[in-house]
CSV table of C-alpha atoms and ligand atoms in Angstrom, one decimal:
chain,number,residue,atom,x,y,z
A,1,MET,CA,236.9,260.8,329.0
A,2,LYS,CA,238.6,258.3,326.7
A,3,TRP,CA,236.8,255.0,326.5
A,4,ARG,CA,239.2,252.4,328.0
A,5,HIS,CA,237.5,249.2,326.8
A,6,LYS,CA,238.5,247.6,323.5
A,7,GLY,CA,235.7,245.0,323.5
A,8,LEU,CA,233.2,243.5,326.0
A,9,ILE,CA,233.5,240.1,327.7
A,10,ASP,CA,231.7,240.8,331.0
A,11,LEU,CA,230.2,244.0,332.6
A,12,ASP,CA,232.3,243.2,335.8
A,13,GLU,CA,234.9,245.3,333.9
A,14,TRP,CA,232.7,248.4,333.8
A,15,ASN,CA,232.1,250.9,336.6
A,16,ARG,CA,229.0,253.0,337.3
A,17,GLU,CA,230.4,256.1,335.6
A,18,GLU,CA,231.0,254.1,332.5
A,19,LEU,CA,227.5,252.7,332.5
A,20,ASP,CA,226.0,256.2,332.8
A,21,ILE,CA,228.2,257.5,329.9
A,22,PHE,CA,227.2,254.4,327.9
A,23,LEU,CA,223.5,255.0,328.4
A,24,GLN,CA,223.8,258.6,327.2
A,25,GLN,CA,225.7,257.3,324.1
A,26,ALA,CA,223.1,254.7,323.4
A,27,ASP,CA,220.4,257.5,323.6
A,28,TYR,CA,222.3,259.4,321.0
A,29,MET,CA,222.4,256.4,318.8
A,30,GLU,CA,218.6,255.9,319.3
A,31,GLU,CA,218.1,259.5,318.2
A,32,LEU,CA,220.2,258.8,315.2
A,33,LEU,CA,218.1,255.8,314.3
A,34,GLY,CA,215.0,258.0,314.2
A,35,ARG,CA,216.5,260.2,311.5
A,36,PRO,CA,215.4,259.7,307.8
A,37,ILE,CA,219.1,258.8,306.9
A,38,LYS,CA,220.3,256.6,309.7
A,39,LYS,CA,223.7,255.5,308.4
A,40,VAL,CA,226.9,257.2,309.6
A,41,PRO,CA,230.5,256.6,308.5
A,42,ALA,CA,231.9,256.1,312.0
A,43,LEU,CA,233.3,252.6,311.4
A,44,ARG,CA,234.0,252.8,307.7
A,45,GLY,CA,236.9,250.5,306.8
A,46,LYS,CA,236.4,248.2,309.9
A,47,MET,CA,235.6,244.6,309.3
A,48,ILE,CA,233.4,242.9,311.9
A,49,VAL,CA,232.7,239.1,311.9
A,50,ASN,CA,229.5,237.8,313.6
A,51,PHE,CA,230.7,234.5,314.8
A,52,PHE,CA,227.7,232.5,316.0
A,53,TYR,CA,227.9,228.9,317.2
A,54,GLU,CA,224.4,229.0,318.7
A,55,PRO,CA,221.0,230.1,317.3
A,56,SER,CA,220.0,233.8,317.7
A,57,THR,CA,217.5,236.2,316.3
A,58,ARG,CA,217.6,239.4,318.3
A,59,THR,CA,221.3,239.5,319.2
A,60,LYS,CA,222.5,238.5,315.7
A,61,VAL,CA,220.2,240.8,313.7
A,62,SER,CA,220.7,243.8,316.0
A,63,PHE,CA,224.5,243.5,315.9
A,64,GLU,CA,224.4,243.2,312.2
A,65,LEU,CA,222.1,246.2,311.9
A,66,ALA,CA,224.3,248.2,314.3
A,67,GLU,CA,227.4,247.4,312.3
A,68,LYS,CA,225.7,248.4,309.0
A,69,MET,CA,224.4,251.6,310.5
A,70,LEU,CA,228.0,252.5,311.4
A,71,SER,CA,229.2,251.6,307.9
A,72,ALA,CA,231.4,248.7,309.0
A,73,ASP,CA,232.0,245.8,306.6
A,74,VAL,CA,230.0,242.8,308.0
A,75,VAL,CA,230.7,239.1,307.6
A,76,ASN,CA,228.2,236.7,309.1
A,77,TRP,CA,229.7,233.3,310.0
A,78,SER,CA,227.7,230.4,311.5
A,79,ALA,CA,229.0,227.0,312.6
A,80,SER,CA,226.5,225.1,310.4
A,81,GLY,CA,227.9,224.9,306.9
A,82,SER,CA,231.4,225.9,308.0
A,83,SER,CA,234.7,223.9,308.3
A,84,VAL,CA,233.7,223.2,311.9
A,85,SER,CA,232.2,220.0,310.4
A,86,LYS,CA,235.7,219.1,309.2
A,87,GLY,CA,237.1,219.4,312.7
A,88,GLU,CA,238.4,223.0,312.8
A,89,THR,CA,238.5,224.4,316.3
A,90,MET,CA,237.1,227.7,317.4
A,91,LYS,CA,240.6,229.1,317.9
A,92,ASP,CA,241.8,228.1,314.4
A,93,THR,CA,238.6,229.4,312.9
A,94,ALA,CA,239.0,232.8,314.7
A,95,TRP,CA,242.7,233.0,313.7
A,96,THR,CA,241.7,232.4,310.1
A,97,LEU,CA,239.1,235.2,310.2
A,98,GLU,CA,241.6,237.5,311.9
A,99,ALA,CA,244.2,236.7,309.3
A,100,MET,CA,241.6,237.8,306.7
A,101,GLY,CA,241.5,241.2,308.4
A,102,ALA,CA,238.7,241.1,311.0
A,103,ASP,CA,239.0,244.0,313.3
A,104,ALA,CA,236.3,242.7,315.7
A,105,VAL,CA,234.6,239.4,316.4
A,106,VAL,CA,231.1,239.1,317.9
A,107,ILE,CA,230.9,235.6,319.4
A,108,ARG,CA,228.0,233.5,320.7
A,109,HIS,CA,228.9,230.1,322.0
A,110,GLY,CA,227.4,227.4,324.2
A,111,ALA,CA,230.6,227.1,326.3
A,112,VAL,CA,231.1,229.1,329.4
A,113,GLY,CA,234.1,231.4,329.0
A,114,ALA,CA,234.3,231.1,325.1
A,115,ALA,CA,234.4,234.9,324.6
A,116,ASP,CA,237.1,235.3,327.2
A,117,TYR,CA,239.1,232.5,325.7
A,118,LEU,CA,238.9,234.0,322.3
A,119,SER,CA,239.9,237.4,323.5
A,120,LYS,CA,243.1,235.9,324.9
A,121,LYS,CA,243.9,234.0,321.6
A,122,LEU,CA,243.3,236.9,319.1
A,123,THR,CA,246.2,239.3,318.9
A,124,ARG,CA,244.6,242.3,317.3
A,125,ALA,CA,240.8,241.9,316.9
A,126,SER,CA,238.3,243.1,319.6
A,127,VAL,CA,236.0,240.5,321.0
A,128,PHE,CA,232.3,241.1,322.0
A,129,ASN,CA,230.5,238.5,324.0
A,130,ALA,CA,227.1,237.8,322.5
A,131,GLY,CA,226.3,235.1,325.1
A,132,ASP,CA,228.5,232.3,326.5
A,133,GLY,CA,226.7,229.2,327.7
A,134,THR,CA,224.9,229.9,331.1
A,135,HIS,CA,227.6,232.4,332.0
A,136,ARG,CA,227.1,236.0,330.7
A,137,HIS,CA,225.2,238.0,328.1
A,138,PRO,CA,226.5,241.5,328.7
A,139,THR,CA,224.9,243.3,325.7
A,140,GLN,CA,221.5,242.0,326.8
A,141,ALA,CA,222.1,243.5,330.2
A,142,LEU,CA,223.0,246.8,328.6
A,143,LEU,CA,219.9,247.0,326.4
A,144,ASP,CA,217.8,246.0,329.5
A,145,LEU,CA,219.3,248.9,331.4
A,146,HIS,CA,218.7,251.2,328.6
A,147,SER,CA,215.1,250.4,328.1
A,148,ALA,CA,214.3,250.4,331.8
A,149,TRP,CA,216.3,253.7,332.4
A,150,LYS,CA,214.4,255.4,329.5
A,151,LYS,CA,211.1,254.4,331.0
A,152,LEU,CA,211.8,255.1,334.7
A,153,GLY,CA,214.2,258.0,334.5
A,154,LYS,CA,216.7,256.5,336.9
A,155,LEU,CA,217.2,253.0,338.4
A,156,ASP,CA,218.6,254.0,341.8
A,157,GLY,CA,216.3,252.5,344.5
A,158,LYS,CA,214.1,250.6,342.0
A,159,LYS,CA,213.2,246.9,342.7
A,160,VAL,CA,213.7,244.3,340.0
A,161,ALA,CA,212.1,240.8,340.4
A,162,ILE,CA,213.6,238.2,338.1
A,163,VAL,CA,211.3,235.2,337.8
A,164,GLY,CA,211.9,231.9,336.0
A,165,ASP,CA,214.8,229.7,335.1
A,166,VAL,CA,217.6,231.6,336.7
A,167,LEU,CA,219.8,228.5,337.0
A,168,HIS,CA,220.4,228.3,333.2
A,169,SER,CA,220.3,232.0,332.5
A,170,ARG,CA,223.2,234.0,331.3
A,171,VAL,CA,220.8,236.9,331.0
A,172,ALA,CA,220.1,236.8,334.7
A,173,ARG,CA,223.7,236.6,335.6
A,174,SER,CA,224.6,239.7,333.6
A,175,GLY,CA,221.3,241.5,334.5
A,176,ILE,CA,221.6,241.1,338.3
A,177,LYS,CA,225.1,242.7,338.2
A,178,ALA,CA,224.1,245.4,335.8
A,179,PHE,CA,220.9,246.5,337.6
A,180,SER,CA,222.8,246.4,341.0
A,181,LYS,CA,225.5,248.6,339.6
A,182,MET,CA,222.9,251.1,338.6
A,183,GLY,CA,221.5,251.2,342.2
A,184,ALA,CA,218.5,248.9,341.8
A,185,SER,CA,217.9,245.9,344.2
A,186,VAL,CA,217.3,242.5,342.6
A,187,THR,CA,215.3,239.5,343.9
A,188,VAL,CA,214.9,236.2,342.1
A,189,SER,CA,211.9,233.8,342.3
A,190,GLY,CA,210.6,230.6,340.7
A,191,PRO,CA,211.0,226.9,341.4
A,192,GLU,CA,213.8,226.2,343.7
A,193,THR,CA,215.1,223.5,341.3
A,194,LEU,CA,215.8,226.4,338.9
A,195,MET,CA,217.7,228.6,341.3
A,196,PRO,CA,221.5,228.7,341.4
A,197,LYS,CA,223.1,228.0,344.7
A,198,ASP,CA,225.4,231.0,344.4
A,199,ILE,CA,222.6,233.5,344.0
A,200,GLN,CA,223.7,235.7,346.9
A,201,SER,CA,227.2,236.0,345.6
A,202,LEU,CA,225.8,237.3,342.4
A,203,GLY,CA,224.0,240.1,344.3
A,204,ALA,CA,220.4,239.0,344.4
A,205,SER,CA,218.2,237.4,347.1
A,206,PHE,CA,215.7,234.5,346.7
A,207,VAL,CA,212.0,235.1,347.5
A,208,SER,CA,210.0,231.9,347.6
A,209,ASP,CA,206.6,233.7,347.4
A,210,THR,CA,206.6,234.7,343.7
A,211,LYS,CA,203.4,236.8,344.1
A,212,LYS,CA,205.0,238.8,346.9
A,213,ALA,CA,208.2,239.3,344.9
A,214,ILE,CA,206.1,240.7,342.0
A,215,GLU,CA,203.9,242.9,344.2
A,216,GLU,CA,206.9,244.7,345.6
A,217,ALA,CA,208.7,245.1,342.3
A,218,ASP,CA,208.9,248.0,339.9
A,219,ILE,CA,210.1,245.7,337.1
A,220,LEU,CA,209.1,242.0,336.6
A,221,TYR,CA,211.8,240.4,334.5
A,222,LEU,CA,210.7,237.1,333.1
A,223,LEU,CA,212.9,234.3,331.9
A,224,ARG,CA,212.2,231.5,329.5
A,225,ILE,CA,212.6,227.8,330.6
A,226,GLN,CA,215.8,226.9,328.9
A,227,GLY,CA,215.0,223.4,327.7
A,228,GLU,CA,218.1,223.3,325.6
A,229,ARG,CA,220.4,223.6,328.7
A,230,GLN,CA,218.7,221.3,331.2
A,231,GLU,CA,217.8,217.7,331.8
A,232,GLU,CA,214.2,216.8,332.2
A,233,GLY,CA,212.5,216.7,335.6
A,234,LEU,CA,213.3,220.1,337.1
A,235,ILE,CA,209.7,221.2,336.7
A,236,PRO,CA,206.6,218.9,336.7
A,237,SER,CA,205.2,220.3,333.4
A,238,LEU,CA,205.1,223.5,331.4
A,239,ASP,CA,201.3,223.8,332.2
A,240,GLU,CA,201.9,223.5,335.9
A,241,TYR,CA,204.8,226.0,335.6
A,242,HIS,CA,202.4,228.5,333.9
A,243,LEU,CA,199.8,228.1,336.6
A,244,ARG,CA,202.3,228.6,339.5
A,245,TYR,CA,204.9,231.0,338.1
A,246,GLY,CA,203.6,232.3,334.8
A,247,ALA,CA,202.9,236.1,334.5
A,248,THR,CA,199.2,236.0,334.1
A,249,PRO,CA,196.9,239.1,334.4
A,250,GLU,CA,195.8,237.7,337.8
A,251,LEU,CA,199.4,237.6,339.1
A,252,VAL,CA,200.5,240.8,337.5
A,253,LYS,CA,198.6,243.9,338.7
A,254,GLU,CA,198.0,245.9,335.6
A,255,GLY,CA,199.2,249.5,335.9
A,256,LYS,CA,202.0,248.9,338.3
A,257,VAL,CA,204.8,246.6,337.4
A,258,LEU,CA,206.8,247.0,334.2
A,259,ILE,CA,207.2,243.7,332.2
A,260,MET,CA,210.6,242.8,330.7
A,261,HIS,CA,211.8,239.7,328.9
A,262,PRO,CA,214.9,239.1,326.9
A,263,GLY,CA,213.1,237.0,324.3
A,264,PRO,CA,212.3,234.7,322.7
A,265,ILE,CA,209.1,234.5,324.8
A,266,ASN,CA,207.1,231.3,325.3
A,267,ARG,CA,203.5,232.4,325.5
A,268,ARG,CA,201.4,230.4,327.9
A,269,VAL,CA,204.5,229.2,329.7
A,270,GLU,CA,206.4,232.0,331.5
A,271,ILE,CA,204.1,234.8,330.2
A,272,ALA,CA,200.4,235.1,329.1
A,273,SER,CA,199.7,236.9,325.9
A,274,GLU,CA,197.7,239.6,327.7
A,275,VAL,CA,200.7,240.5,329.7
A,276,ALA,CA,203.3,240.2,326.9
A,277,ASP,CA,201.2,242.5,324.7
A,278,GLY,CA,199.9,244.7,327.5
A,279,ASP,CA,200.5,248.4,328.1
A,280,ASN,CA,203.2,247.8,330.7
A,281,SER,CA,205.2,245.5,328.5
A,282,LEU,CA,208.7,246.8,327.6
A,283,ILE,CA,209.6,243.7,325.5
A,284,LEU,CA,209.6,245.5,322.2
A,285,ASP,CA,211.3,248.5,323.7
A,286,GLN,CA,214.1,246.1,324.7
A,287,VAL,CA,214.4,244.9,321.2
A,288,LYS,CA,214.5,248.5,319.9
A,289,SER,CA,217.2,249.4,322.5
A,290,GLY,CA,219.2,246.4,321.3
A,291,VAL,CA,220.2,248.1,318.0
A,292,ALA,CA,221.1,251.5,319.6
A,293,VAL,CA,223.0,249.8,322.5
A,294,ARG,CA,225.1,247.7,320.1
A,295,MET,CA,225.8,250.7,318.0
A,296,ALA,CA,227.0,252.6,321.0
A,297,LEU,CA,229.2,249.7,322.1
A,298,LEU,CA,230.9,249.2,318.8
A,299,TYR,CA,231.3,252.9,318.3
A,300,LEU,CA,233.0,253.4,321.7
A,301,CYS,CA,235.2,250.3,321.6
A,302,LEU,CA,236.3,250.5,318.0
A,303,GLY,CA,237.6,254.0,318.1
A,304,GLY,CA,234.7,256.3,317.8
A,305,VAL,CA,234.8,259.5,319.9
A,306,ARG,CA,232.1,259.9,322.6
A,307,ALA,CA,229.2,262.1,321.4
B,401,CP,N1,217.8,237.7,324.0
B,401,CP,C1,218.5,237.0,323.1
B,401,CP,O1,219.7,236.8,323.2
B,401,CP,O2,217.8,236.6,322.0
B,401,CP,P1,218.4,235.8,320.8
B,401,CP,O3,218.8,234.4,321.3
B,401,CP,O4,217.3,235.7,319.8
B,401,CP,O5,219.6,236.5,320.3
């Protein structure tokens, strides 16, 4: 099957068959990363710009690693220190980079729809969405699927409970759709002030009893309180949040539910250290999957042949 996508804005564009193929491709990349010599020439001659308007550790570093493992030429651009301070718009900046020969742009931006907007403005370069405001984070969803699928074998019929600040979470919006496409059912739980009104249209149902949601789940997916995207007053305090909704050893029955989190984690807020570092935690597996998944994505979209 020829891969039909040139970039990735939103996983709405992908069907189940493509997700299955993609996970196999990511597995192949993970195997490659385990070899003594990891680098392959698949994207030699391609120039990729990492175009980050917002802070990032995992997404930025793993995209860069993935690009380098595939032998692409990598340019890291960040808003601070750039001509943005002189008033240059995102569109003009991107056109400038494309004129210099960029074949692909990986963009993270605080505005909803930024990646989509850019993909319509650029004439030649592929665009990969590394997170746009509270809207979507599709590569996070892909790495989440990959790490859960590797652990559980298949995701059909599995139950995922997403707990925390769903309202401000692009991770949740992409994750709900992705897990649902793979046959899992998704519930969300947490303070009602942090739940979006359109949760059912996204494909998840709200469970007010967080303990019950966790008891019934195969995967507990925790979200950080996104202080940078909300006004104060939506929760009484971080201490109270931890007591009521935090994943503590008392709330999480060890030996049953798998723990996932996109990072960065806030210990003693949404997650206790014993749970974050416990045997059931997939948090570092997710990080590991991030490199393989982004390699698979760049390889498929930028002209590689499916392994
Ligand atoms: N999960 C995630 O997007 O992390 P970063 O913000 O560190 O990239």
